[in-house]
PDB file of C-alpha atoms in Angstrom:
ATOM      1  CA  MET A  11     -17.504  12.783 -18.299  1.00 78.00           C
ATOM      2  CA  LEU A  12     -15.944  11.053 -15.294  1.00 87.00           C
ATOM      3  CA  GLU A  13     -12.196  10.673 -14.905  1.00 90.00           C
ATOM      4  CA  LEU A  14     -10.107   8.837 -12.335  1.00 91.00           C
ATOM      5  CA  ARG A  15      -8.848  12.174 -10.990  1.00 91.00           C
ATOM      6  CA  HIS A  16     -12.427  13.099 -10.099  1.00 93.00           C
ATOM      7  CA  LEU A  17     -12.861   9.918  -8.076  1.00 93.00           C
ATOM      8  CA  ARG A  18      -9.520  10.416  -6.326  1.00 90.00           C
ATOM      9  CA  THR A  19     -10.469  14.005  -5.514  1.00 92.00           C
ATOM     10  CA  LEU A  20     -13.778  12.961  -3.941  1.00 93.00           C
ATOM     11  CA  VAL A  21     -12.036  10.303  -1.837  1.00 91.00           C
ATOM     12  CA  ALA A  22      -9.483  12.888  -0.681  1.00 89.00           C
ATOM     13  CA  LEU A  23     -12.309  15.295   0.184  1.00 91.00           C
ATOM     14  CA  ARG A  24     -14.076  12.624   2.205  1.00 90.00           C
ATOM     15  CA  ASP A  25     -10.942  11.548   4.057  1.00 86.00           C
ATOM     16  CA  ALA A  26      -9.606  15.069   4.692  1.00 85.00           C
ATOM     17  CA  GLY A  27     -12.946  16.618   5.609  1.00 84.00           C
ATOM     18  CA  SER A  28     -12.237  20.005   4.015  1.00 86.00           C
ATOM     19  CA  LEU A  29     -11.342  21.530   0.654  1.00 88.00           C
ATOM     20  CA  VAL A  30      -8.091  22.961   2.003  1.00 87.00           C
ATOM     21  CA  GLU A  31      -6.713  19.637   3.234  1.00 86.00           C
ATOM     22  CA  ALA A  32      -8.088  17.706   0.249  1.00 87.00           C
ATOM     23  CA  ALA A  33      -6.270  20.080  -2.105  1.00 88.00           C
ATOM     24  CA  GLU A  34      -3.010  19.389  -0.275  1.00 84.00           C
ATOM     25  CA  ARG A  35      -3.507  15.640  -0.600  1.00 84.00           C
ATOM     26  CA  VAL A  36      -4.047  15.736  -4.357  1.00 86.00           C
ATOM     27  CA  HIS A  37      -1.325  18.380  -4.854  1.00 83.00           C
ATOM     28  CA  LEU A  38      -3.607  21.139  -6.156  1.00 87.00           C
ATOM     29  CA  THR A  39      -4.335  24.650  -4.996  1.00 89.00           C
ATOM     30  CA  GLN A  40      -7.659  25.114  -3.258  1.00 88.00           C
ATOM     31  CA  SER A  41      -8.791  27.275  -6.173  1.00 91.00           C
ATOM     32  CA  ALA A  42      -7.904  24.583  -8.735  1.00 91.00           C
ATOM     33  CA  LEU A  43      -9.650  21.903  -6.689  1.00 90.00           C
ATOM     34  CA  SER A  44     -12.794  24.027  -6.320  1.00 91.00           C
ATOM     35  CA  HIS A  45     -12.813  24.671 -10.066  1.00 92.00           C
ATOM     36  CA  GLN A  46     -12.434  20.952 -10.820  1.00 92.00           C
ATOM     37  CA  LEU A  47     -15.358  20.052  -8.560  1.00 92.00           C
ATOM     38  CA  LYS A  48     -17.574  22.868  -9.822  1.00 92.00           C
ATOM     39  CA  ASP A  49     -16.900  21.838 -13.434  1.00 92.00           C
ATOM     40  CA  LEU A  50     -17.774  18.221 -12.602  1.00 92.00           C
ATOM     41  CA  GLU A  51     -20.987  19.257 -10.842  1.00 92.00           C
ATOM     42  CA  GLU A  52     -22.043  21.342 -13.845  1.00 91.00           C
ATOM     43  CA  ARG A  53     -21.404  18.447 -16.222  1.00 90.00           C
ATOM     44  CA  LEU A  54     -23.320  16.031 -13.998  1.00 92.00           C
ATOM     45  CA  GLY A  55     -26.107  18.479 -13.260  1.00 91.00           C
ATOM     46  CA  ASN A  56     -25.944  17.643  -9.553  1.00 91.00           C
ATOM     47  CA  PRO A  57     -24.210  19.127  -6.509  1.00 93.00           C
ATOM     48  CA  LEU A  58     -21.844  16.596  -4.971  1.00 94.00           C
ATOM     49  CA  PHE A  59     -21.433  17.993  -1.465  1.00 93.00           C
ATOM     50  CA  MET A  60     -22.710  20.723   0.831  1.00 91.00           C
ATOM     51  CA  ARG A  61     -20.500  23.788   1.014  1.00 85.00           C
ATOM     52  CA  LYS A  62     -19.382  25.249   4.342  1.00 82.00           C
ATOM     53  CA  THR A  63     -19.812  22.022   6.293  1.00 82.00           C
ATOM     54  CA  ARG A  64     -17.061  20.370   8.303  1.00 80.00           C
ATOM     55  CA  PRO A  65     -16.630  17.520   7.964  1.00 83.00           C
ATOM     56  CA  VAL A  66     -17.906  17.607   4.405  1.00 88.00           C
ATOM     57  CA  GLU A  67     -21.463  16.355   3.903  1.00 91.00           C
ATOM     58  CA  PHE A  68     -22.018  14.649   0.556  1.00 94.00           C
ATOM     59  CA  THR A  69     -25.239  14.695  -1.423  1.00 94.00           C
ATOM     60  CA  ARG A  70     -26.804  11.500  -2.782  1.00 94.00           C
ATOM     61  CA  ALA A  71     -24.962  12.110  -6.051  1.00 93.00           C
ATOM     62  CA  GLY A  72     -21.684  12.562  -4.210  1.00 93.00           C
ATOM     63  CA  LEU A  73     -22.220   9.384  -2.163  1.00 94.00           C
ATOM     64  CA  ARG A  74     -22.946   7.472  -5.356  1.00 94.00           C
ATOM     65  CA  LEU A  75     -19.640   8.592  -6.854  1.00 94.00           C
ATOM     66  CA  LEU A  76     -17.809   7.724  -3.648  1.00 93.00           C
ATOM     67  CA  SER A  77     -19.291   4.250  -3.855  1.00 93.00           C
ATOM     68  CA  LEU A  78     -18.034   4.028  -7.432  1.00 94.00           C
ATOM     69  CA  ALA A  79     -14.587   5.230  -6.351  1.00 92.00           C
ATOM     70  CA  GLU A  80     -14.379   2.508  -3.698  1.00 91.00           C
ATOM     71  CA  GLN A  81     -15.042  -0.082  -6.403  1.00 91.00           C
ATOM     72  CA  ILE A  82     -12.963   1.363  -9.223  1.00 92.00           C
ATOM     73  CA  LEU A  83      -9.799   2.785  -7.617  1.00 89.00           C
ATOM     74  CA  PRO A  84      -8.658  -0.472  -5.952  1.00 85.00           C
ATOM     75  CA  GLN A  85      -9.167  -2.255  -9.284  1.00 86.00           C
ATOM     76  CA  VAL A  86      -7.033   0.353 -11.035  1.00 87.00           C
ATOM     77  CA  ARG A  87      -4.270  -0.113  -8.451  1.00 81.00           C
ATOM     78  CA  MET A  88      -4.429  -3.885  -8.948  1.00 77.00           C
ATOM     79  CA  ALA A  89      -4.248  -3.533 -12.720  1.00 80.00           C
ATOM     80  CA  GLU A  90      -1.244  -1.222 -12.424  1.00 78.00           C
ATOM     81  CA  ARG A  91       0.531  -3.806 -10.287  1.00 71.00           C
ATOM     82  CA  ASP A  92      -0.289  -6.574 -12.749  1.00 70.00           C
ATOM     83  CA  LEU A  93       1.002  -4.512 -15.660  1.00 72.00           C
ATOM     84  CA  ALA A  94       4.246  -3.919 -13.782  1.00 68.00           C
ATOM     85  CA  ARG A  95       4.610  -7.674 -13.348  1.00 65.00           C
ATOM     86  CA  LEU A  96       3.942  -8.282 -17.037  1.00 56.00           C
ATOM     87  CA  ALA A  97       6.679  -5.769 -17.826  1.00 64.00           C
ATOM     88  CA  GLY A  98       9.100  -7.866 -15.768  1.00 64.00           C
ATOM     89  CA  ASN A  99       9.536  -5.293 -12.991  1.00 56.00           C
ATOM     90  CA  GLU A 100       8.250  -7.418 -10.144  1.00 57.00           C
ATOM     91  CA  GLN A 101      11.579  -8.509  -8.665  1.00 63.00           C
ATOM     92  CA  GLY A 102      12.935  -6.448  -5.815  1.00 76.00           C
ATOM     93  CA  ARG A 103      14.240  -6.320  -2.282  1.00 86.00           C
ATOM     94  CA  LEU A 104      12.945  -4.031   0.442  1.00 90.00           C
ATOM     95  CA  HIS A 105      15.188  -4.099   3.499  1.00 91.00           C
ATOM     96  CA  MET A 106      14.377  -1.107   5.668  1.00 91.00           C
ATOM     97  CA  ALA A 107      15.387   0.612   8.887  1.00 90.00           C
ATOM     98  CA  ILE A 108      13.327   2.975  11.026  1.00 87.00           C
ATOM     99  CA  GLU A 109      14.813   5.988  12.784  1.00 81.00           C
ATOM    100  CA  CYS A 110      11.431   6.673  14.384  1.00 75.00           C
ATOM    101  CA  HIS A 111      10.469   4.776  17.532  1.00 69.00           C
ATOM    102  CA  SER A 112       6.758   5.544  17.158  1.00 72.00           C
ATOM    103  CA  CYS A 113       6.425   4.712  13.448  1.00 79.00           C
ATOM    104  CA  PHE A 114       5.227   1.118  13.764  1.00 78.00           C
ATOM    105  CA  GLN A 115       1.629   2.269  14.289  1.00 79.00           C
ATOM    106  CA  TRP A 116       1.349   3.067  10.573  1.00 87.00           C
ATOM    107  CA  LEU A 117       4.316   1.206   9.128  1.00 88.00           C
ATOM    108  CA  MET A 118       3.228  -2.334   9.970  1.00 88.00           C
ATOM    109  CA  PRO A 119      -0.222  -1.997   8.310  1.00 89.00           C
ATOM    110  CA  THR A 120       1.615  -0.564   5.296  1.00 91.00           C
ATOM    111  CA  VAL A 121       3.984  -3.540   5.146  1.00 91.00           C
ATOM    112  CA  ASP A 122       1.126  -6.045   5.557  1.00 90.00           C
ATOM    113  CA  HIS A 123      -0.870  -4.456   2.728  1.00 87.00           C
ATOM    114  CA  PHE A 124       2.191  -4.221   0.488  1.00 89.00           C
ATOM    115  CA  ARG A 125       3.182  -7.854   1.110  1.00 88.00           C
ATOM    116  CA  ASP A 126      -0.275  -9.026   0.019  1.00 85.00           C
ATOM    117  CA  HIS A 127       0.085  -7.250  -3.336  1.00 83.00           C
ATOM    118  CA  TRP A 128       3.817  -7.718  -4.003  1.00 86.00           C
ATOM    119  CA  PRO A 129       4.656 -11.227  -2.716  1.00 84.00           C
ATOM    120  CA  GLU A 130       7.649 -11.352  -5.082  1.00 82.00           C
ATOM    121  CA  VAL A 131       9.431  -8.509  -3.258  1.00 87.00           C
ATOM    122  CA  GLU A 132      11.601  -9.631  -0.364  1.00 86.00           C
ATOM    123  CA  ILE A 133      10.767  -7.548   2.734  1.00 89.00           C
ATOM    124  CA  ASP A 134      12.836  -7.392   5.888  1.00 88.00           C
ATOM    125  CA  ILE A 135      13.244  -5.010   8.820  1.00 83.00           C
ATOM    126  CA  PRO A 136      16.577  -6.071  10.286  1.00 75.00           C
ATOM    127  CA  GLY A 137      16.899  -5.515  14.009  1.00 64.00           C
ATOM    128  CA  GLY A 138      19.912  -4.785  16.130  1.00 53.00           C
ATOM    129  CA  HIS A 139      21.965  -3.266  13.308  1.00 51.00           C
ATOM    130  CA  HIS A 140      25.112  -1.524  14.526  1.00 55.00           C
ATOM    131  CA  PHE A 141      25.555   0.942  11.669  1.00 63.00           C
ATOM    132  CA  ASP A 142      24.127   4.271  10.624  1.00 83.00           C
ATOM    133  CA  PRO A 143      21.055   3.533   8.494  1.00 89.00           C
ATOM    134  CA  LEU A 144      21.464   6.333   5.925  1.00 90.00           C
ATOM    135  CA  PRO A 145      25.090   5.546   4.976  1.00 91.00           C
ATOM    136  CA  ALA A 146      24.060   1.871   4.903  1.00 91.00           C
ATOM    137  CA  LEU A 147      21.328   2.819   2.430  1.00 92.00           C
ATOM    138  CA  ALA A 148      23.890   4.508   0.181  1.00 91.00           C
ATOM    139  CA  ARG A 149      26.082   1.370   0.414  1.00 91.00           C
ATOM    140  CA  GLU A 150      23.074  -0.791  -0.658  1.00 89.00           C
ATOM    141  CA  GLN A 151      22.940  -2.646   2.657  1.00 89.00           C
ATOM    142  CA  LEU A 152      19.437  -1.204   3.064  1.00 92.00           C
ATOM    143  CA  ASP A 153      16.799  -0.162   0.533  1.00 93.00           C
ATOM    144  CA  LEU A 154      14.663   2.277   2.529  1.00 95.00           C
ATOM    145  CA  VAL A 155      15.060   4.289   5.726  1.00 94.00           C
ATOM    146  CA  ILE A 156      12.238   6.084   7.550  1.00 93.00           C
ATOM    147  CA  THR A 157      13.768   9.282   8.921  1.00 91.00           C
ATOM    148  CA  ALA A 158      12.969  12.829   9.999  1.00 89.00           C
ATOM    149  CA  ASP A 159      16.619  13.849   9.715  1.00 87.00           C
ATOM    150  CA  PRO A 160      17.696  13.824   6.047  1.00 90.00           C
ATOM    151  CA  GLN A 161      21.402  14.050   5.269  1.00 89.00           C
ATOM    152  CA  PRO A 162      22.921  14.969   1.895  1.00 91.00           C
ATOM    153  CA  LEU A 163      24.181  11.686   0.448  1.00 92.00           C
ATOM    154  CA  GLN A 164      25.058  11.023  -3.167  1.00 92.00           C
ATOM    155  CA  GLY A 165      22.507   8.803  -4.882  1.00 93.00           C
ATOM    156  CA  VAL A 166      19.944   9.060  -2.062  1.00 95.00           C
ATOM    157  CA  HIS A 167      16.500  10.592  -2.588  1.00 96.00           C
ATOM    158  CA  TYR A 168      14.230  11.742   0.261  1.00 96.00           C
ATOM    159  CA  GLU A 169      10.535  11.241  -0.452  1.00 95.00           C
ATOM    160  CA  PRO A 170       8.341  13.253   1.953  1.00 94.00           C
ATOM    161  CA  LEU A 171       5.558  11.182   3.525  1.00 93.00           C
ATOM    162  CA  PHE A 172       3.740  13.627   5.809  1.00 92.00           C
ATOM    163  CA  ARG A 173       4.178  16.488   8.273  1.00 92.00           C
ATOM    164  CA  TYR A 174       3.555  16.050  11.979  1.00 93.00           C
ATOM    165  CA  GLN A 175       3.528  18.241  15.072  1.00 94.00           C
ATOM    166  CA  GLY A 176       5.608  17.600  18.170  1.00 93.00           C
ATOM    167  CA  LEU A 177       3.694  18.041  21.441  1.00 96.00           C
ATOM    168  CA  LEU A 178       4.830  18.089  25.057  1.00 97.00           C
ATOM    169  CA  ALA A 179       3.154  15.412  27.172  1.00 97.00           C
ATOM    170  CA  VAL A 180       2.730  16.300  30.848  1.00 97.00           C
ATOM    171  CA  ALA A 181       0.888  14.843  33.814  1.00 96.00           C
ATOM    172  CA  ARG A 182      -2.718  16.007  34.184  1.00 94.00           C
ATOM    173  CA  GLN A 183      -1.866  17.872  37.407  1.00 94.00           C
ATOM    174  CA  HIS A 184       1.416  19.302  36.115  1.00 95.00           C
ATOM    175  CA  PRO A 185       1.853  23.115  36.434  1.00 94.00           C
ATOM    176  CA  LEU A 186       2.467  23.309  32.665  1.00 95.00           C
ATOM    177  CA  ALA A 187      -0.724  21.439  31.771  1.00 94.00           C
ATOM    178  CA  ASP A 188      -2.908  24.555  31.625  1.00 93.00           C
ATOM    179  CA  LYS A 189      -0.529  26.782  29.669  1.00 94.00           C
ATOM    180  CA  PRO A 190      -1.659  27.785  26.157  1.00 95.00           C
ATOM    181  CA  PHE A 191       1.796  26.805  24.877  1.00 96.00           C
ATOM    182  CA  ILE A 192       5.235  25.913  26.241  1.00 96.00           C
ATOM    183  CA  GLU A 193       8.197  28.272  26.056  1.00 96.00           C
ATOM    184  CA  PRO A 194      11.762  26.890  26.060  1.00 96.00           C
ATOM    185  CA  ALA A 195      12.470  28.410  29.490  1.00 96.00           C
ATOM    186  CA  ASP A 196       9.592  26.346  30.926  1.00 96.00           C
ATOM    187  CA  LEU A 197      11.711  23.206  30.509  1.00 96.00           C
ATOM    188  CA  ALA A 198      14.817  24.529  32.276  1.00 96.00           C
ATOM    189  CA  ASP A 199      13.740  23.003  35.589  1.00 96.00           C
ATOM    190  CA  GLN A 200      12.134  19.863  34.139  1.00 96.00           C
ATOM    191  CA  THR A 201      13.177  16.250  33.612  1.00 96.00           C
ATOM    192  CA  LEU A 202      12.843  15.587  29.881  1.00 97.00           C
ATOM    193  CA  ILE A 203      12.203  11.977  28.873  1.00 97.00           C
ATOM    194  CA  THR A 204      13.373  10.978  25.383  1.00 94.00           C
ATOM    195  CA  TYR A 205      14.006   7.905  23.303  1.00 90.00           C
ATOM    196  CA  PRO A 206      17.637   6.692  23.531  1.00 88.00           C
ATOM    197  CA  VAL A 207      18.896   8.509  20.422  1.00 84.00           C
ATOM    198  CA  GLU A 208      21.314  11.361  19.807  1.00 86.00           C
ATOM    199  CA  ARG A 209      20.034  14.822  20.729  1.00 89.00           C
ATOM    200  CA  SER A 210      20.799  15.954  17.191  1.00 87.00           C
ATOM    201  CA  ARG A 211      17.911  13.753  16.026  1.00 85.00           C
ATOM    202  CA  LEU A 212      15.339  15.042  18.509  1.00 90.00           C
ATOM    203  CA  ASP A 213      13.172  17.944  17.333  1.00 91.00           C
ATOM    204  CA  VAL A 214      12.590  19.161  20.872  1.00 95.00           C
ATOM    205  CA  PHE A 215      16.305  20.004  21.030  1.00 95.00           C
ATOM    206  CA  THR A 216      17.097  21.032  17.458  1.00 93.00           C
ATOM    207  CA  GLN A 217      13.976  23.117  16.829  1.00 94.00           C
ATOM    208  CA  PHE A 218      12.987  24.273  20.299  1.00 96.00           C
ATOM    209  CA  LEU A 219      15.540  24.166  23.116  1.00 96.00           C
ATOM    210  CA  ASP A 220      18.904  24.575  21.374  1.00 96.00           C
ATOM    211  CA  PRO A 221      17.977  27.768  19.452  1.00 95.00           C
ATOM    212  CA  ALA A 222      16.941  29.321  22.778  1.00 96.00           C
ATOM    213  CA  GLY A 223      20.061  28.116  24.597  1.00 96.00           C
ATOM    214  CA  ILE A 224      18.007  26.164  27.141  1.00 96.00           C
ATOM    215  CA  THR A 225      19.019  22.850  28.702  1.00 95.00           C
ATOM    216  CA  PRO A 226      16.592  20.743  30.788  1.00 96.00           C
ATOM    217  CA  ARG A 227      17.520  20.066  34.381  1.00 95.00           C
ATOM    218  CA  GLU A 228      17.780  16.354  33.604  1.00 96.00           C
ATOM    219  CA  VAL A 229      17.383  14.072  30.593  1.00 96.00           C
ATOM    220  CA  ARG A 230      16.416  10.434  31.011  1.00 95.00           C
ATOM    221  CA  THR A 231      15.602   7.869  28.349  1.00 93.00           C
ATOM    222  CA  ALA A 232      13.032   5.137  27.826  1.00 91.00           C
ATOM    223  CA  GLU A 233      12.852   2.574  25.033  1.00 85.00           C
ATOM    224  CA  LEU A 234       9.076   2.374  24.637  1.00 87.00           C
ATOM    225  CA  THR A 235       6.364   4.997  24.323  1.00 89.00           C
ATOM    226  CA  ILE A 236       4.225   3.321  26.969  1.00 91.00           C
ATOM    227  CA  MET A 237       7.129   3.481  29.429  1.00 93.00           C
ATOM    228  CA  MET A 238       7.496   7.195  28.715  1.00 94.00           C
ATOM    229  CA  MET A 239       3.766   7.732  29.311  1.00 94.00           C
ATOM    230  CA  GLN A 240       3.906   5.915  32.644  1.00 95.00           C
ATOM    231  CA  LEU A 241       6.743   8.168  33.794  1.00 95.00           C
ATOM    232  CA  VAL A 242       4.925  11.281  32.594  1.00 96.00           C
ATOM    233  CA  ALA A 243       1.582  10.297  34.163  1.00 95.00           C
ATOM    234  CA  SER A 244       3.276   9.693  37.518  1.00 94.00           C
ATOM    235  CA  GLY A 245       4.885  13.140  37.459  1.00 93.00           C
ATOM    236  CA  ARG A 246       8.463  11.972  36.979  1.00 94.00           C
ATOM    237  CA  GLY A 247       9.104  13.993  33.843  1.00 96.00           C
ATOM    238  CA  VAL A 248       7.733  15.389  30.598  1.00 97.00           C
ATOM    239  CA  CYS A 249       8.334  14.233  27.043  1.00 96.00           C
ATOM    240  CA  ALA A 250       7.954  15.531  23.483  1.00 95.00           C
ATOM    241  CA  LEU A 251       6.377  13.150  20.993  1.00 93.00           C
ATOM    242  CA  PRO A 252       4.663  13.294  17.586  1.00 91.00           C
ATOM    243  CA  ASN A 253       0.975  14.124  17.883  1.00 90.00           C
ATOM    244  CA  TRP A 254      -0.121  10.736  16.540  1.00 88.00           C
ATOM    245  CA  ALA A 255       1.926   8.847  19.149  1.00 88.00           C
ATOM    246  CA  LEU A 256      -0.024  10.574  21.930  1.00 91.00           C
ATOM    247  CA  THR A 257      -3.540  10.049  20.538  1.00 89.00           C
ATOM    248  CA  GLU A 258      -4.519   6.938  22.504  1.00 88.00           C
ATOM    249  CA  TYR A 259      -3.137   8.330  25.776  1.00 92.00           C
ATOM    250  CA  LEU A 260      -4.962  11.631  25.327  1.00 93.00           C
ATOM    251  CA  GLU A 261      -8.214   9.822  24.525  1.00 91.00           C
ATOM    252  CA  ARG A 262      -7.884   7.905  27.810  1.00 91.00           C
ATOM    253  CA  ASP A 263      -7.153  11.179  29.632  1.00 92.00           C
ATOM    254  CA  TYR A 264      -3.917   9.568  30.789  1.00 93.00           C
ATOM    255  CA  VAL A 265      -1.802  12.675  30.139  1.00 95.00           C
ATOM    256  CA  LYS A 266      -2.236  16.149  28.687  1.00 96.00           C
ATOM    257  CA  ALA A 267      -0.495  17.624  25.638  1.00 96.00           C
ATOM    258  CA  VAL A 268       0.642  21.223  25.125  1.00 96.00           C
ATOM    259  CA  ASN A 269       2.039  22.928  22.013  1.00 96.00           C
ATOM    260  CA  LEU A 270       5.772  23.586  21.894  1.00 96.00           C
ATOM    261  CA  GLY A 271       5.898  27.304  21.177  1.00 94.00           C
ATOM    262  CA  GLU A 272       3.121  29.600  20.061  1.00 92.00           C
ATOM    263  CA  HIS A 273       3.167  28.281  16.488  1.00 91.00           C
ATOM    264  CA  GLY A 274       4.089  24.685  17.283  1.00 92.00           C
ATOM    265  CA  VAL A 275       7.041  22.557  16.222  1.00 93.00           C
ATOM    266  CA  TRP A 276       6.391  20.808  12.906  1.00 94.00           C
ATOM    267  CA  SER A 277       8.614  18.283  11.147  1.00 92.00           C
ATOM    268  CA  THR A 278       8.485  16.139   8.022  1.00 93.00           C
ATOM    269  CA  LEU A 279       8.889  12.389   7.944  1.00 93.00           C
ATOM    270  CA  PHE A 280      10.741  11.065   4.899  1.00 95.00           C
ATOM    271  CA  ALA A 281      11.317   7.755   3.190  1.00 95.00           C
ATOM    272  CA  ALA A 282      14.945   7.728   2.099  1.00 96.00           C
ATOM    273  CA  ILE A 283      15.558   5.565  -0.966  1.00 96.00           C
ATOM    274  CA  ARG A 284      18.280   5.239  -3.580  1.00 95.00           C
ATOM    275  CA  GLU A 285      17.840   6.998  -6.897  1.00 94.00           C
ATOM    276  CA  ASP A 286      18.272   3.693  -8.757  1.00 89.00           C
ATOM    277  CA  THR A 287      15.124   2.228  -7.144  1.00 90.00           C
ATOM    278  CA  ARG A 288      13.048   5.407  -7.172  1.00 90.00           C
ATOM    279  CA  SER A 289      11.143   4.539 -10.373  1.00 85.00           C
ATOM    280  CA  ALA A 290      10.657   0.833  -9.625  1.00 86.00           C
ATOM    281  CA  PRO A 291       6.890   0.101  -9.692  1.00 85.00           C
ATOM    282  CA  TRP A 292       6.985  -1.776  -6.395  1.00 88.00           C
ATOM    283  CA  MET A 293       8.832   1.095  -4.691  1.00 91.00           C
ATOM    284  CA  GLU A 294       6.384   3.670  -6.048  1.00 90.00           C
ATOM    285  CA  ASP A 295       3.521   1.502  -4.800  1.00 89.00           C
ATOM    286  CA  PHE A 296       5.071   1.099  -1.352  1.00 93.00           C
ATOM    287  CA  LEU A 297       5.470   4.868  -0.942  1.00 94.00           C
ATOM    288  CA  ARG A 298       1.929   5.498  -2.124  1.00 90.00           C
ATOM    289  CA  THR A 299       0.591   2.818   0.223  1.00 91.00           C
ATOM    290  CA  ALA A 300       2.581   4.329   3.099  1.00 93.00           C
ATOM    291  CA  ARG A 301       1.019   7.760   2.560  1.00 91.00           C
ATOM    292  CA  GLU A 302      -2.503   6.385   2.218  1.00 88.00           C
ATOM    293  CA  THR A 303      -2.138   4.207   5.319  1.00 90.00           C
ATOM    294  CA  SER A 304      -0.677   7.069   7.357  1.00 90.00           C
ATOM    295  CA  PHE A 305      -3.594   9.374   6.636  1.00 88.00           C
ATOM    296  CA  ARG A 306      -6.042   6.566   7.357  1.00 86.00           C
ATOM    297  CA  VAL A 307      -4.666   5.547  10.760  1.00 86.00           C
ATOM    298  CA  LEU A 308      -2.985   8.709  12.122  1.00 88.00           C
ATOM    299  CA  GLU A 309      -4.609  11.875  13.434  1.00 82.00           C
ATOM    300  CA  GLY A 310      -3.246  15.412  13.155  1.00 84.00           C
ATOM    301  CA  ILE A 311      -0.811  14.888  10.280  1.00 88.00           C
ATOM    302  CA  LYS A 312      -0.634  17.025   7.137  1.00 89.00           C
ATOM    303  CA  PRO A 313       0.530  16.428   3.556  1.00 87.00           C
ATOM    304  CA  ALA A 314       4.191  17.202   3.069  1.00 82.00           C
TER     305      ALA A 314
END
């Protein structure tokens, strides 16, 4: 009567808070997900959650199955890892580079969790490398690159992790703070603060300013997000960052955030890996852990 997919669906529904987002997480249409849940409820003879509530409110039967899922699903993951070891697939190396300055918020919990379950896999995040990460991945100097800027390279596969929205952070008293959304021309007389990377890798340029032919009055760089927020809060510039990177500063009312454009600027974060490691059990588990951790610790992201 019960299948693992049912338990995974209920966990996704709990974590996402709505049928629409849960369907995206388990890679089903909303109609297919609704049918799966309705069929399960009919077989069990109990409703599992209250319709038209947000976030979703579970019935006693639904809570009981969620409790079961919390016990069963981690055991299944552990068994899958053990079976991979028994098959002799435990050896591996995971040297990675990150082309995303604000990724450590979710990446480090992912690495810690992965290391606990795959101690045989050598993990390293080399610092201070003076080469392009993606070509280095193709040359086998690296094994994984976190990037939002995929390039066509032979033998390299881009696994989508999640979608995120870029927002413009401004000082609370800034003239742009009360606008419903930012237009490219609004930044023509502004100082734009960015991380010290090429403009071709910054969404605010490639997806927002460059198509409109707009150049900010000045561009200055800062290495750390907190440094950027200090500059923004003191009125010395504005900056575009992923929504999750701004969460703690918005909660403290340190700065304000405004959409870039009427429909927003959305991008996808990828894990670039080589085709020859794509099916390795430890790599599959790392990517799965990365997605699960991201949706647990980040706000405002969507399934890719």
